[in-house]
CSV table of C-alpha atoms in Angstrom, one decimal:
chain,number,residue,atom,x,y,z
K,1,UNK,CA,38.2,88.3,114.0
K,2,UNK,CA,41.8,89.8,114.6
K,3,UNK,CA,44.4,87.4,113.4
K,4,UNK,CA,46.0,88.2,117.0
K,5,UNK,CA,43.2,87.0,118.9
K,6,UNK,CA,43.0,82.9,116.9
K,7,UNK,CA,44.6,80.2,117.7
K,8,UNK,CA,44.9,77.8,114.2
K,9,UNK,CA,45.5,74.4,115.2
K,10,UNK,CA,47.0,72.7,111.8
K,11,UNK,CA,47.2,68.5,112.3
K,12,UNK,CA,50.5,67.2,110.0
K,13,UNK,CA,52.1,70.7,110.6
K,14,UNK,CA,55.6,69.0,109.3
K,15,UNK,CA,54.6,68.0,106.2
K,16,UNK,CA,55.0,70.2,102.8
K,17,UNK,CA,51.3,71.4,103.6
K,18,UNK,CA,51.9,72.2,107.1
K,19,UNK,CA,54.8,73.9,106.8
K,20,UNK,CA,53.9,76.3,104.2
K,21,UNK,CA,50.4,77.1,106.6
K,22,UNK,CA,51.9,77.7,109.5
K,23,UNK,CA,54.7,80.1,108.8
K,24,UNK,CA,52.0,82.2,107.0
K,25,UNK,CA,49.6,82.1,110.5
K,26,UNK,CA,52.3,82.4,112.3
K,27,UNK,CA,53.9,85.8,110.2
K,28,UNK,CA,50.2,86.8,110.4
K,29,UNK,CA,49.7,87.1,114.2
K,30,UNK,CA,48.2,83.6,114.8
K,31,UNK,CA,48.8,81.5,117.5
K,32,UNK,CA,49.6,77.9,115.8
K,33,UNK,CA,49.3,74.3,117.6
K,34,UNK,CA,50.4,72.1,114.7
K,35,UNK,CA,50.5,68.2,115.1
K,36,UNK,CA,52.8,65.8,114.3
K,37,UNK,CA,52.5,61.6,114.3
K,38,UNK,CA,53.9,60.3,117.5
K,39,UNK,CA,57.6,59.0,117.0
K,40,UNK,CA,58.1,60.6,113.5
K,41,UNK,CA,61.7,61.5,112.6
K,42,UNK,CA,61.1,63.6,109.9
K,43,UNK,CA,59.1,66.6,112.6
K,44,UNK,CA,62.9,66.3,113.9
K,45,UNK,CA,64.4,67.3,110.3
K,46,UNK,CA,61.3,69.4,110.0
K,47,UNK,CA,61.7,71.4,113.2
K,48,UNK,CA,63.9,74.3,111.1
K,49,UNK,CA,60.8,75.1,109.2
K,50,UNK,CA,58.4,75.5,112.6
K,51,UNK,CA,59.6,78.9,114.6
K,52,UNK,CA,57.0,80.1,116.8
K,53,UNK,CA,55.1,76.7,116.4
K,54,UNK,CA,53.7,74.7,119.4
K,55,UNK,CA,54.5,71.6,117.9
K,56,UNK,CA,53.0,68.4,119.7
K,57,UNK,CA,52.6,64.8,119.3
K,58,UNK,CA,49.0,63.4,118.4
K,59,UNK,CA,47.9,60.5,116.6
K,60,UNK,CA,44.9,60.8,114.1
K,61,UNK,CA,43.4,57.7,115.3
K,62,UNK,CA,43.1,58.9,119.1
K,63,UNK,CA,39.7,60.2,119.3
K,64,UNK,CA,40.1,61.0,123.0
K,65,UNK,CA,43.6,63.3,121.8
K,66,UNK,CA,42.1,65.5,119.9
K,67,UNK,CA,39.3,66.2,122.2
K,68,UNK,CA,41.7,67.2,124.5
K,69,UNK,CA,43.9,69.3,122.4
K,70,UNK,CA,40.5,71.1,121.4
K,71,UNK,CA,39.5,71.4,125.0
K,72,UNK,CA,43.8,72.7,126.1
K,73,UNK,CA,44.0,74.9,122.7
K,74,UNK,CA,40.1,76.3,121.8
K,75,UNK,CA,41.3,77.1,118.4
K,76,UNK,CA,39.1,79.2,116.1
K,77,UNK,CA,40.9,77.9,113.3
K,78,UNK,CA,41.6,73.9,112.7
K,79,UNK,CA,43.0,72.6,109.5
K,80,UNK,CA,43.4,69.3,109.0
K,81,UNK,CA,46.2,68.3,106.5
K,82,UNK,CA,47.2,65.3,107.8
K,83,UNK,CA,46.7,61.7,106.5
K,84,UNK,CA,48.2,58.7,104.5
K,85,UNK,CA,49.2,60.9,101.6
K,86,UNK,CA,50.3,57.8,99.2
K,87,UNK,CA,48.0,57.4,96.5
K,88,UNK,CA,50.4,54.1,95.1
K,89,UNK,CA,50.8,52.9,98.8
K,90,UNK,CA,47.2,52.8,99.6
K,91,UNK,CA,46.6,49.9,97.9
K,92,UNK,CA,48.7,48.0,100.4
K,93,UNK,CA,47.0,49.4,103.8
K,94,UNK,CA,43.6,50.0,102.7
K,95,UNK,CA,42.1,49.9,106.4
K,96,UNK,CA,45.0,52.2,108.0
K,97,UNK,CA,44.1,54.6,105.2
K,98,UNK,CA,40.4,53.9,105.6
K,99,UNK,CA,40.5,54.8,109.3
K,100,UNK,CA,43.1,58.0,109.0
K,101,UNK,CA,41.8,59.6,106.3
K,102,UNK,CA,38.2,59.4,106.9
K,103,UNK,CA,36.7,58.0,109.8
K,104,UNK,CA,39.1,60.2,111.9
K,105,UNK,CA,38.0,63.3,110.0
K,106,UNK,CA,34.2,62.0,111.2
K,107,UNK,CA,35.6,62.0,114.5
K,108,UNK,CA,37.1,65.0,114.3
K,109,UNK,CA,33.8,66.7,113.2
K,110,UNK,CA,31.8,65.3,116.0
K,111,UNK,CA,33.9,67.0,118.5
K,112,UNK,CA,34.2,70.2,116.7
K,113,UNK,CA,29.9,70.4,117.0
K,114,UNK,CA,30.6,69.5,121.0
K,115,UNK,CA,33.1,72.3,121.5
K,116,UNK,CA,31.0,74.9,119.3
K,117,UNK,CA,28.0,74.2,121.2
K,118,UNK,CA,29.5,74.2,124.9
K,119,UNK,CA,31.5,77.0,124.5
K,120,UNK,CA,29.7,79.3,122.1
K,121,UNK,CA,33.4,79.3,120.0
K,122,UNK,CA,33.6,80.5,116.5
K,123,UNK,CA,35.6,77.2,115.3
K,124,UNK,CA,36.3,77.2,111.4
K,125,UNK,CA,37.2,73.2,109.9
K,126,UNK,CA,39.0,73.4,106.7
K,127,UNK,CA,40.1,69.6,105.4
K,128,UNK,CA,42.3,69.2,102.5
K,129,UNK,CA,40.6,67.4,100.5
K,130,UNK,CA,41.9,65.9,96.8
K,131,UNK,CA,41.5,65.6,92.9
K,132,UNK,CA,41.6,61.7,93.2
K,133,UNK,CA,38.4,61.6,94.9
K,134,UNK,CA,36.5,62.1,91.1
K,135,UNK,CA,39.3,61.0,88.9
K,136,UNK,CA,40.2,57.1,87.1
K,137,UNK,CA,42.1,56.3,90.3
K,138,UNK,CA,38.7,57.1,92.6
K,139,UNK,CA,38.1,53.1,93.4
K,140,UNK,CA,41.7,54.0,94.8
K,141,UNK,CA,41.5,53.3,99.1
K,142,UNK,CA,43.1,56.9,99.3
K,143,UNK,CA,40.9,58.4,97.0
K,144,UNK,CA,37.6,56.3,99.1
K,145,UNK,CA,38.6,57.9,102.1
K,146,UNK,CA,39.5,61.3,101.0
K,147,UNK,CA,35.5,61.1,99.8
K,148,UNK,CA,34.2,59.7,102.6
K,149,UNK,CA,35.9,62.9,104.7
K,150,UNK,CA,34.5,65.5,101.8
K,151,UNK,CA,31.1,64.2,102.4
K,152,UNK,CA,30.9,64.4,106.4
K,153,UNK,CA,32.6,67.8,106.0
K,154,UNK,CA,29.2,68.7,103.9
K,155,UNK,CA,27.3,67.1,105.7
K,156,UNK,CA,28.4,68.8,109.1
K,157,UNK,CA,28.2,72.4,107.4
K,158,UNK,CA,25.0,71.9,105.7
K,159,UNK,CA,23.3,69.6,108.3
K,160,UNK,CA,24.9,71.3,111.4
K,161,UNK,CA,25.7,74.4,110.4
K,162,UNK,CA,29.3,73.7,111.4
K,163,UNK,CA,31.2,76.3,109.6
K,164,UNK,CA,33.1,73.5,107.4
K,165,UNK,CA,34.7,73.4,104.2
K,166,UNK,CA,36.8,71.2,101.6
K,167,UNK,CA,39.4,72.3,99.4
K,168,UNK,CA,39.6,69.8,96.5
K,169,UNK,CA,43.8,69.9,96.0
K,170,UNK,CA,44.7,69.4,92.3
K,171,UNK,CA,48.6,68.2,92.6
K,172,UNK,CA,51.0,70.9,94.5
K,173,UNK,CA,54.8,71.0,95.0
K,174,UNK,CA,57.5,72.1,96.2
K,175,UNK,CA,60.9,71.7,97.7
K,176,UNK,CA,59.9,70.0,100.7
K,177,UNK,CA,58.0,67.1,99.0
K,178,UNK,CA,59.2,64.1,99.6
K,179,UNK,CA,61.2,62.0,97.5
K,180,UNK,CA,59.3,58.8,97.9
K,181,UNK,CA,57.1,61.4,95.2
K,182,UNK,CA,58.0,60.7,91.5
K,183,UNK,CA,57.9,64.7,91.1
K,184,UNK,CA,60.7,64.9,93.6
K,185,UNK,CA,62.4,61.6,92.6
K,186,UNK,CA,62.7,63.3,88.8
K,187,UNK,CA,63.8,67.0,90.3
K,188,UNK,CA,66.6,64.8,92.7
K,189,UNK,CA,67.4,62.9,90.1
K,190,UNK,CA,67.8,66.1,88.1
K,191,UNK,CA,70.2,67.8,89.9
K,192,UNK,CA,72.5,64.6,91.0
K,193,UNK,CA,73.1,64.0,87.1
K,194,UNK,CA,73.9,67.5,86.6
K,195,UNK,CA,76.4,67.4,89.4
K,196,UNK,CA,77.7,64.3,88.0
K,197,UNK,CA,76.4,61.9,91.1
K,198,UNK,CA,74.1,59.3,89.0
K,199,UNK,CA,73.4,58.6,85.9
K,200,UNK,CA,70.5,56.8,85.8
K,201,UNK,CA,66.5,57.5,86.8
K,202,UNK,CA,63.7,54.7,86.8
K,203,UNK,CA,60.5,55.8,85.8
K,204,UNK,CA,57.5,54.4,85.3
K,205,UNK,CA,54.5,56.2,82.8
K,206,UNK,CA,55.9,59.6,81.5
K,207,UNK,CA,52.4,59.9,80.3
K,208,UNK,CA,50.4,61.0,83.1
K,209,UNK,CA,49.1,64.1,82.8
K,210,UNK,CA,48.3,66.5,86.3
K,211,UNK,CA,47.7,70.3,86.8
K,212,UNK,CA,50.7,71.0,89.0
K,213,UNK,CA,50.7,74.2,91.3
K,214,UNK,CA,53.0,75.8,94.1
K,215,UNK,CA,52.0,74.9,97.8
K,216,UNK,CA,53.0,78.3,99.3
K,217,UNK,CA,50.0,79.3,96.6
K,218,UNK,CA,47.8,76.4,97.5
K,219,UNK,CA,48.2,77.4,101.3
K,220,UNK,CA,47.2,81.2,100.8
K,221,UNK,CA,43.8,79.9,99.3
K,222,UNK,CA,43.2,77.2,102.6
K,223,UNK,CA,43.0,80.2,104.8
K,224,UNK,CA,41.6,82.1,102.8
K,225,UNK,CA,38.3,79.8,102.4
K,226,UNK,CA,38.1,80.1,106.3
K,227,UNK,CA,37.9,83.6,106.3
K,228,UNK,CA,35.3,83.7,103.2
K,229,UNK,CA,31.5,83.6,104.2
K,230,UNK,CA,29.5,81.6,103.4
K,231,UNK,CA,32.1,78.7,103.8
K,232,UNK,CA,31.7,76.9,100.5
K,233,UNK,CA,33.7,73.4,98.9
K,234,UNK,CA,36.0,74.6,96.2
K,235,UNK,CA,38.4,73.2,93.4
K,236,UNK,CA,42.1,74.7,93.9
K,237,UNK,CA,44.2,74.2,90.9
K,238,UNK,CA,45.6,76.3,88.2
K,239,UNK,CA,43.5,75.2,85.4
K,240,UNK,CA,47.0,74.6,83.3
K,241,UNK,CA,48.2,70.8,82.7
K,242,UNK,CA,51.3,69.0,81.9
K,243,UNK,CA,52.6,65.6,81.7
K,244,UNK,CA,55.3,64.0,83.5
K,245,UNK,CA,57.3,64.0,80.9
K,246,UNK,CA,57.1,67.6,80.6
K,247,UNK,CA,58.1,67.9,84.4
K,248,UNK,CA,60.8,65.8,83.7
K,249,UNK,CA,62.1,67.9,80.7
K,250,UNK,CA,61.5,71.0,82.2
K,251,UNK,CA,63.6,69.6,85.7
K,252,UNK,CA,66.9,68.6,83.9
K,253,UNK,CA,66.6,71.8,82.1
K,254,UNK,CA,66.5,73.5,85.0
K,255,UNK,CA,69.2,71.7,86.3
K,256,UNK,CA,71.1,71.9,82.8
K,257,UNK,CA,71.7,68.2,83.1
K,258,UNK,CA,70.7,67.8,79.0
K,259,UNK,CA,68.3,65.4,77.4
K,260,UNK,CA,66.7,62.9,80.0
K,261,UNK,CA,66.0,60.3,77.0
K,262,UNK,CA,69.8,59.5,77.7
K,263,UNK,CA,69.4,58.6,81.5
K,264,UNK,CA,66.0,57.3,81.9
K,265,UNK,CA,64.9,53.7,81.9
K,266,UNK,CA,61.3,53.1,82.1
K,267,UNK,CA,60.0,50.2,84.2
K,268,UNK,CA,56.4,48.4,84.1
K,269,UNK,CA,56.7,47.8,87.5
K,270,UNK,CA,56.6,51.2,88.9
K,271,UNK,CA,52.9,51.5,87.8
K,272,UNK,CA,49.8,51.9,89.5
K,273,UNK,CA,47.1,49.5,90.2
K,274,UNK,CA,45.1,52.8,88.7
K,275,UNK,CA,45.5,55.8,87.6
K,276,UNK,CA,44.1,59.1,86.3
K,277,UNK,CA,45.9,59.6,82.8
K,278,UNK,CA,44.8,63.1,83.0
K,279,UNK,CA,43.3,65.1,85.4
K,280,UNK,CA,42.1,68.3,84.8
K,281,UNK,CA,40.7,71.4,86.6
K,282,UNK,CA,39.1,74.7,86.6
K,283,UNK,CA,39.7,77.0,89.5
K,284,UNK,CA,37.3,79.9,88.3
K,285,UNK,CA,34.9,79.4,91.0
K,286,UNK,CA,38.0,79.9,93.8
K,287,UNK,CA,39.3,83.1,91.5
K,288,UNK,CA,35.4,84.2,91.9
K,289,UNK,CA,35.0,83.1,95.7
K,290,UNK,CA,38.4,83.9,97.2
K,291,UNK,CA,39.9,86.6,94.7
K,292,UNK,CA,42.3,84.1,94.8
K,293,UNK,CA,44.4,82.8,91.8
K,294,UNK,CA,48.2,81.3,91.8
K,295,UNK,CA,51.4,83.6,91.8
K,296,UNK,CA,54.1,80.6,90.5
K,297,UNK,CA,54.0,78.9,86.8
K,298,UNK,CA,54.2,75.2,86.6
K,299,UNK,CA,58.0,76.1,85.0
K,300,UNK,CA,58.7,78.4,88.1
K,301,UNK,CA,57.7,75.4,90.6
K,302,UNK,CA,59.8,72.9,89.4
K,303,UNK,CA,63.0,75.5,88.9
K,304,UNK,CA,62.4,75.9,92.4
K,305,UNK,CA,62.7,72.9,93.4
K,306,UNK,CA,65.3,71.8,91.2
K,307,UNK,CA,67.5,74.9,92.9
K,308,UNK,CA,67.0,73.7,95.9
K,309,UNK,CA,67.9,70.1,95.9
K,310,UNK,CA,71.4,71.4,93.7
K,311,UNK,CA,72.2,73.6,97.0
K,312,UNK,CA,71.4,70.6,99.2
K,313,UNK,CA,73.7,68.4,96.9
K,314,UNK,CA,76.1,71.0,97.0
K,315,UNK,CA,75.9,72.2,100.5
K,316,UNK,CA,75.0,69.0,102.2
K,317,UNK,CA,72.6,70.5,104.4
K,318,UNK,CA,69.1,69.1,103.8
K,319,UNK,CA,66.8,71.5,105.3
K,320,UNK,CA,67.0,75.5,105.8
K,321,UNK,CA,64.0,78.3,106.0
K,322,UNK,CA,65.6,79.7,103.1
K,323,UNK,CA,65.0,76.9,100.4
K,324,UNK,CA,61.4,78.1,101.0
K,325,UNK,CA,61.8,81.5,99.0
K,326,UNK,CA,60.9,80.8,95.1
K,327,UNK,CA,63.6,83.7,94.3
């Protein structure tokens, strides 16, 4: 189908995800609905990021919304990428996560079958799925969830013969991530110290081990996998891991902000009910699949966003389309 003739519609189109997608659909010649949560502030600080966006408001948990923004919108394209993205504060709402990040996506299937079949449309599903689902954290009410969701999608594309896949997301960053994110915290944290604003950083285990990879990278391969047929579940990742400790080396030397070891003070309390020491991943099948493999090294990520919070610091201005560019 001609990119000028779909409409994507992208749910948690202001988050790092969602941002990164819909600038690429958009430069691409597709219409883009994207979603945010009702009453958010940050798709306010977002809106920068979102030219030629419809942006509206729409709760996950309103079955009756998104059958209506299918109905207003038909989009051939619909990614969900939005959800309780916490694995650490999961523990604490275990029924808000529950319901968000999996028996919404149900829901969300159900009514993608109803407007196939009434209206004879070629609707794609892509769901962002995660590495947590199989790792040491997977008793984890995020990680529950996030499998409960991979397994309808399966079960609607094989059962249904929805066209429905899930991307398994191996960690991905970049200057938009959050800071309440320990790989932003350090890279913050990186830059103040090297400008001279802090000089301390609370950390919890430095020993955690994660294949890191860019989202603009991880994005080209979610739209890719909805234009690939047969639509298949695949493992994104680089297939290269570090530790945190080697993020948080490689940030203050980015930053040129010297040895952490001086600054950082490690605290029991910032651990995890669980957690995946290591997690690991191989992307050949996606390389195979979706000729599809990533463009930015683990060292060019985190320089990236290590840039980009010194020119906020600097600058004062939080949020500009050109912190985007990894140049």
């Amino acid at each position: 189908m001609n990119a000028s003739a779909q409409t994507a519609l992208v749910t948690g189109v202001s988050g790092q995800d969602g941002v990164y997608l819909a600038r690429a659909l958009v430069a691409a010649g597709v219409r883009v609905v994207g979603t945010v949560r009702p009453g958010d502030p940050t798709s306010h600080e977002m809106a920068v990021y979102l030219d030629g966006v419809e942006v509206v408001e729409h709760d996950l948990r309103d079955d009756a919304g998104f059958r209506g923004l299918l109905e207003t919108h038909r989009p051939t394209r619909v990614f969900n990428l939005a959800g309780f993205s916490s694995v650490g504060a999961s523990w604490d709402h275990p029924e808000l996560v529950a319901e968000v990040n999996g028996a919404a996506v149900e829901r969300m299937l159900a009514a993608l079958l109803e407007l196939r079949d009434r209206h004879a449309l070629d609707v794609r599903f892509f769901q962002a799925g995660s590495a947590e689902e199989t790792g040491d954290a997977s008793d984890s009410p995020y990680a529950r969830a996030k499998a409960r969701a991979h397994a309808a999608t399966t079960s609607s594309r094989e059962e249904q013969g929805l066209f429905a896949c899930t991307a398994v997301l191996h960690n991905h960053e970049s200057p938009l991530r959050p800071q309440r994110f320990v790989t932003r915290k350090i890279v913050r944290a990186a830059a103040e110290i090297a400008l001279g604003r802090r000089d301390e950083l609370t950390l919890g285990n430095l020993a955690v081990a994660r294949d890191w990879g860019a989202a603009a990278d991880y994005v080209d391969a979610m739209v890719r996998m909805l234009a690939a047929d047969p639509p298949t579940d695949l493992v994104i990742a680089t297939g290269v891991t570090h530790t945190l400790h080697d993020l948080l080396v490689t940030a203050f030397d980015a930053a040129g902000a010297g040895d952490p070891a001086a600054y950082v003070v490690q605290d029991a309390a910032l651990l995890r009910p669980s957690d995946s020491p290591t997690m690991t991943a191989d992307p050949s099948e996606a390389r195979r699949v979706l000729g599809w493999a990533p463009t930015q090294t683990f060292e060019d990520v985190v320089a990236h966003m290590v840039r980009v919070d010194l020119a906020r610091l600097r600058s004062g201005v939080e949020e500009s389309p050109e912190y985007l560019h990894p140049g």
